[in-house]
């Protein structure tokens, strides 16, 4: 079955960097579009970034553009989110989510990893 | 990239039908047939209920149905049950290859 497991969250100071990983299994990762979605605890969901199945189409929400980088390693079935210049408002649970290409919705989600940006 | 508008809370009694609304613009909800709905229970990841405005993934109860008129999408839950109590989020694909979520609606089953 489809399984997405995020890791790499933790407490980090403002201005520092963190890299999240999402290990995928149970489906054809190299043919799937992958997203990051975040959620401030107790608040709503916010879409963060998307990467096409071949890594060529990459888009971000304006709030992280220039600071975050989404990437993927299909040989390792792993999705990444490199987060630089972190701000307190980036504090959230970060979910990776799968999209079957062309469907434009998130059909499977990981359990999330919490990132806390605080001094 | 403004969030879609959802009522903060809705309540209903077991057996009733309730409708959750989601209002956007012609750049998102009204511009594409790509609204999806998610149910989220406390401490859990969201789960998709509806995609493509009206389509239901296999395994999702037919008590959940989606519709859309102009810039407003709706999720109808019929035969309300206690375990429907959760947070519900709409999401739409938007111009510029982005996705936008609503602020979420907390459903209380009385």
Short mmCIF file of N, CA and C in Angstrom, two decimals, chain B residues 1-97:
data_model
loop_
_atom_site.label_atom_id
_atom_site.label_comp_id
_atom_site.label_asym_id
_atom_site.label_seq_id
_atom_site.Cartn_x
_atom_site.Cartn_y
_atom_site.Cartn_z
N UNK B 1 -2.74 34.88 -4.06
CA UNK B 1 -2.98 33.55 -3.51
C UNK B 1 -3.79 33.64 -2.23
N UNK B 2 -4.94 34.26 -2.29
CA UNK B 2 -5.80 34.36 -1.12
C UNK B 2 -6.49 33.04 -0.87
N UNK B 3 -6.68 32.72 0.41
CA UNK B 3 -7.33 31.47 0.77
C UNK B 3 -8.79 31.50 0.33
N UNK B 4 -9.31 30.32 0.03
CA UNK B 4 -10.73 30.19 -0.26
C UNK B 4 -11.51 30.42 1.02
N UNK B 5 -12.75 30.84 0.90
CA UNK B 5 -13.55 31.18 2.06
C UNK B 5 -14.49 30.05 2.45
N UNK B 6 -14.32 29.56 3.67
CA UNK B 6 -15.20 28.54 4.23
C UNK B 6 -15.76 29.04 5.55
N UNK B 7 -16.98 28.65 5.91
CA UNK B 7 -17.48 29.00 7.23
C UNK B 7 -16.63 28.32 8.29
N UNK B 8 -16.40 29.01 9.38
CA UNK B 8 -15.51 28.46 10.42
C UNK B 8 -16.11 27.23 11.09
N UNK B 9 -17.42 27.21 11.23
CA UNK B 9 -18.05 26.08 11.91
C UNK B 9 -19.45 25.84 11.37
N UNK B 10 -19.84 24.58 11.42
CA UNK B 10 -21.18 24.14 11.02
C UNK B 10 -21.56 23.03 11.98
N UNK B 11 -22.83 22.92 12.29
CA UNK B 11 -23.28 21.83 13.15
C UNK B 11 -24.55 21.20 12.59
N UNK B 12 -24.76 19.96 12.96
CA UNK B 12 -25.95 19.25 12.53
C UNK B 12 -26.21 18.07 13.43
N UNK B 13 -27.40 17.55 13.34
CA UNK B 13 -27.80 16.41 14.16
C UNK B 13 -27.66 15.11 13.37
N UNK B 14 -27.47 14.01 14.04
CA UNK B 14 -27.37 12.72 13.34
C UNK B 14 -28.55 12.50 12.41
N UNK B 15 -28.25 12.03 11.21
CA UNK B 15 -29.28 11.76 10.23
C UNK B 15 -29.58 12.91 9.29
N UNK B 16 -29.21 14.12 9.71
CA UNK B 16 -29.44 15.28 8.86
C UNK B 16 -28.47 15.33 7.71
N UNK B 17 -28.76 16.21 6.77
CA UNK B 17 -27.81 16.54 5.70
C UNK B 17 -27.30 17.94 5.95
N UNK B 18 -26.03 18.14 5.73
CA UNK B 18 -25.47 19.48 5.87
C UNK B 18 -24.65 19.81 4.64
N UNK B 19 -24.53 21.10 4.37
CA UNK B 19 -23.78 21.58 3.21
C UNK B 19 -22.69 22.51 3.67
N UNK B 20 -21.47 22.21 3.26
CA UNK B 20 -20.33 23.07 3.54
C UNK B 20 -19.98 23.83 2.27
N UNK B 21 -19.79 25.13 2.41
CA UNK B 21 -19.51 25.94 1.23
C UNK B 21 -18.04 26.35 1.16
N UNK B 22 -17.63 26.71 -0.04
CA UNK B 22 -16.23 27.08 -0.31
C UNK B 22 -16.23 28.08 -1.45
N UNK B 23 -15.91 29.33 -1.15
CA UNK B 23 -16.01 30.38 -2.16
C UNK B 23 -14.63 30.88 -2.56
N UNK B 24 -14.43 30.94 -3.87
CA UNK B 24 -13.18 31.45 -4.40
C UNK B 24 -13.43 32.50 -5.46
N UNK B 25 -12.63 32.45 -6.50
CA UNK B 25 -12.73 33.42 -7.58
C UNK B 25 -12.69 32.70 -8.92
N UNK B 26 -12.74 33.49 -9.98
CA UNK B 26 -12.66 32.91 -11.31
C UNK B 26 -11.24 32.44 -11.64
N UNK B 27 -10.28 32.79 -10.77
CA UNK B 27 -8.89 32.34 -10.97
C UNK B 27 -8.62 31.00 -10.31
N UNK B 28 -9.56 30.54 -9.54
CA UNK B 28 -9.37 29.23 -8.90
C UNK B 28 -10.66 28.40 -9.01
N UNK B 29 -11.53 28.48 -8.03
CA UNK B 29 -12.72 27.63 -8.02
C UNK B 29 -13.52 27.72 -9.31
N UNK B 30 -13.79 28.93 -9.75
CA UNK B 30 -14.63 29.12 -10.92
C UNK B 30 -13.94 28.91 -12.24
N UNK B 31 -12.63 28.83 -12.22
CA UNK B 31 -11.90 28.75 -13.47
C UNK B 31 -11.53 27.35 -13.91
N UNK B 32 -11.67 26.41 -13.02
CA UNK B 32 -11.27 25.03 -13.30
C UNK B 32 -12.23 24.07 -12.61
N UNK B 33 -12.37 22.88 -13.14
CA UNK B 33 -13.16 21.84 -12.48
C UNK B 33 -12.24 20.99 -11.62
N UNK B 34 -11.59 21.66 -10.66
CA UNK B 34 -10.50 21.00 -9.92
C UNK B 34 -10.56 21.29 -8.43
N UNK B 35 -11.76 21.34 -7.89
CA UNK B 35 -11.91 21.50 -6.45
C UNK B 35 -11.89 20.12 -5.80
N UNK B 36 -11.16 20.02 -4.72
CA UNK B 36 -11.13 18.79 -3.93
C UNK B 36 -11.50 19.13 -2.48
N UNK B 37 -11.96 18.13 -1.78
CA UNK B 37 -12.37 18.28 -0.38
C UNK B 37 -11.66 17.23 0.46
N UNK B 38 -11.26 17.65 1.67
CA UNK B 38 -10.50 16.79 2.57
C UNK B 38 -11.14 16.81 3.95
N UNK B 39 -11.12 15.65 4.58
CA UNK B 39 -11.56 15.51 5.97
C UNK B 39 -10.31 15.32 6.82
N UNK B 40 -10.23 16.04 7.93
CA UNK B 40 -9.09 15.87 8.82
C UNK B 40 -9.58 15.68 10.26
N UNK B 41 -9.20 14.56 10.83
CA UNK B 41 -9.47 14.30 12.24
C UNK B 41 -8.29 14.77 13.08
N UNK B 42 -8.53 15.08 14.35
CA UNK B 42 -7.47 15.63 15.20
C UNK B 42 -6.21 14.75 15.21
N UNK B 43 -5.08 15.38 14.95
CA UNK B 43 -3.81 14.68 14.99
C UNK B 43 -3.53 13.78 13.80
N UNK B 44 -4.40 13.81 12.81
CA UNK B 44 -4.25 12.94 11.64
C UNK B 44 -4.00 13.76 10.38
N UNK B 45 -3.51 13.07 9.37
CA UNK B 45 -3.35 13.70 8.07
C UNK B 45 -4.72 13.82 7.38
N UNK B 46 -4.85 14.79 6.50
CA UNK B 46 -6.11 14.91 5.75
C UNK B 46 -6.36 13.68 4.88
N UNK B 47 -7.64 13.47 4.58
CA UNK B 47 -8.06 12.36 3.71
C UNK B 47 -8.99 12.94 2.65
N UNK B 48 -8.76 12.58 1.39
CA UNK B 48 -9.57 13.14 0.32
C UNK B 48 -10.96 12.50 0.30
N UNK B 49 -11.95 13.36 0.10
CA UNK B 49 -13.34 12.92 -0.01
C UNK B 49 -13.89 13.11 -1.42
N UNK B 50 -13.52 14.22 -2.06
CA UNK B 50 -14.03 14.60 -3.37
C UNK B 50 -12.89 15.20 -4.17
N UNK B 51 -12.84 14.93 -5.46
CA UNK B 51 -11.89 15.60 -6.35
C UNK B 51 -12.60 15.95 -7.64
N UNK B 52 -11.97 16.80 -8.44
CA UNK B 52 -12.59 17.20 -9.70
C UNK B 52 -13.99 17.75 -9.53
N UNK B 53 -14.21 18.51 -8.52
CA UNK B 53 -15.49 19.13 -8.13
C UNK B 53 -16.52 18.13 -7.60
N UNK B 54 -16.67 17.01 -8.28
CA UNK B 54 -17.80 16.13 -7.97
C UNK B 54 -17.45 14.65 -7.85
N UNK B 55 -16.21 14.29 -8.13
CA UNK B 55 -15.85 12.87 -8.19
C UNK B 55 -15.48 12.35 -6.80
N UNK B 56 -15.82 11.11 -6.55
CA UNK B 56 -15.56 10.49 -5.26
C UNK B 56 -14.56 9.36 -5.46
N UNK B 57 -13.43 9.37 -4.73
CA UNK B 57 -12.47 8.26 -4.86
C UNK B 57 -13.10 6.96 -4.39
N UNK B 58 -12.61 5.87 -4.91
CA UNK B 58 -13.12 4.58 -4.47
C UNK B 58 -12.85 4.42 -2.98
N UNK B 59 -13.83 3.87 -2.30
CA UNK B 59 -13.69 3.67 -0.87
C UNK B 59 -14.28 4.78 -0.02
N UNK B 60 -14.60 5.91 -0.64
CA UNK B 60 -15.23 7.01 0.10
C UNK B 60 -16.74 6.83 0.07
N UNK B 61 -17.36 7.00 1.22
CA UNK B 61 -18.80 6.80 1.34
C UNK B 61 -19.58 7.69 0.38
N UNK B 62 -20.65 7.14 -0.18
CA UNK B 62 -21.51 7.94 -1.08
C UNK B 62 -22.37 8.92 -0.31
N UNK B 63 -22.19 9.01 1.00
CA UNK B 63 -22.86 10.06 1.77
C UNK B 63 -22.19 11.43 1.52
N UNK B 64 -21.01 11.40 0.93
CA UNK B 64 -20.30 12.64 0.61
C UNK B 64 -20.47 12.94 -0.88
N UNK B 65 -20.89 14.15 -1.19
CA UNK B 65 -21.03 14.53 -2.59
C UNK B 65 -20.61 15.98 -2.77
N UNK B 66 -20.08 16.28 -3.96
CA UNK B 66 -19.60 17.62 -4.25
C UNK B 66 -20.37 18.23 -5.40
N UNK B 67 -20.44 19.55 -5.37
CA UNK B 67 -21.09 20.30 -6.44
C UNK B 67 -20.41 21.66 -6.54
N UNK B 68 -20.76 22.39 -7.60
CA UNK B 68 -20.18 23.71 -7.78
C UNK B 68 -21.11 24.58 -8.62
N UNK B 69 -21.16 25.85 -8.27
CA UNK B 69 -21.90 26.83 -9.04
C UNK B 69 -21.08 28.11 -9.06
N UNK B 70 -20.62 28.47 -10.23
CA UNK B 70 -19.79 29.65 -10.35
C UNK B 70 -18.52 29.53 -9.54
N UNK B 71 -18.31 30.48 -8.65
CA UNK B 71 -17.08 30.51 -7.84
C UNK B 71 -17.26 29.84 -6.48
N UNK B 72 -18.39 29.16 -6.27
CA UNK B 72 -18.64 28.51 -4.99
C UNK B 72 -18.84 27.01 -5.17
N UNK B 73 -18.00 26.26 -4.44
CA UNK B 73 -18.13 24.81 -4.40
C UNK B 73 -18.80 24.41 -3.09
N UNK B 74 -19.41 23.24 -3.10
CA UNK B 74 -20.10 22.77 -1.91
C UNK B 74 -19.85 21.29 -1.69
N UNK B 75 -19.77 20.92 -0.43
CA UNK B 75 -19.69 19.52 -0.01
C UNK B 75 -20.95 19.22 0.78
N UNK B 76 -21.68 18.22 0.34
CA UNK B 76 -22.87 17.80 1.07
C UNK B 76 -22.58 16.49 1.77
N UNK B 77 -22.90 16.44 3.04
CA UNK B 77 -22.80 15.21 3.81
C UNK B 77 -24.22 14.83 4.20
N UNK B 78 -24.66 13.68 3.71
CA UNK B 78 -26.01 13.22 4.02
C UNK B 78 -25.97 12.15 5.10
N UNK B 79 -27.08 11.99 5.81
CA UNK B 79 -27.13 10.98 6.86
C UNK B 79 -26.03 11.18 7.87
N UNK B 80 -25.93 12.38 8.40
CA UNK B 80 -24.83 12.76 9.29
C UNK B 80 -24.63 11.73 10.39
N UNK B 81 -23.37 11.37 10.62
CA UNK B 81 -23.02 10.40 11.66
C UNK B 81 -22.04 11.04 12.64
N UNK B 82 -21.94 10.46 13.81
CA UNK B 82 -21.06 11.01 14.85
C UNK B 82 -19.61 11.08 14.37
N UNK B 83 -19.17 10.09 13.61
CA UNK B 83 -17.77 10.10 13.19
C UNK B 83 -17.52 11.02 11.99
N UNK B 84 -18.53 11.75 11.56
CA UNK B 84 -18.31 12.81 10.57
C UNK B 84 -17.74 14.06 11.24
N UNK B 85 -17.77 14.09 12.56
CA UNK B 85 -17.26 15.26 13.27
C UNK B 85 -15.76 15.37 13.02
N UNK B 86 -15.35 16.44 12.36
CA UNK B 86 -13.97 16.62 11.92
C UNK B 86 -13.85 18.02 11.32
N UNK B 87 -12.64 18.33 10.87
CA UNK B 87 -12.41 19.55 10.10
C UNK B 87 -12.45 19.20 8.62
N UNK B 88 -13.03 20.10 7.84
CA UNK B 88 -13.16 19.87 6.39
C UNK B 88 -12.53 21.04 5.65
N UNK B 89 -11.71 20.70 4.67
CA UNK B 89 -11.01 21.71 3.88
C UNK B 89 -11.32 21.53 2.40
N UNK B 90 -11.59 22.63 1.73
CA UNK B 90 -11.66 22.60 0.28
C UNK B 90 -10.31 23.07 -0.26
N UNK B 91 -10.04 22.70 -1.49
CA UNK B 91 -8.80 23.08 -2.15
C UNK B 91 -9.08 23.21 -3.63
N UNK B 92 -8.47 24.16 -4.26
CA UNK B 92 -8.63 24.32 -5.70
C UNK B 92 -7.29 24.54 -6.38
N UNK B 93 -7.15 23.97 -7.53
CA UNK B 93 -6.04 24.34 -8.41
C UNK B 93 -6.29 25.79 -8.82
N UNK B 94 -5.22 26.57 -8.95
CA UNK B 94 -5.38 27.98 -9.27
C UNK B 94 -4.41 28.40 -10.37
N UNK B 95 -4.75 29.49 -10.99
CA UNK B 95 -3.93 30.02 -12.07
C UNK B 95 -2.49 30.21 -11.63
N UNK B 96 -1.55 29.84 -12.51
CA UNK B 96 -0.15 29.97 -12.17
C UNK B 96 0.44 28.71 -11.57
N UNK B 97 -0.29 27.62 -11.73
CA UNK B 97 0.15 26.32 -11.19
C UNK B 97 0.40 26.40 -9.69
#
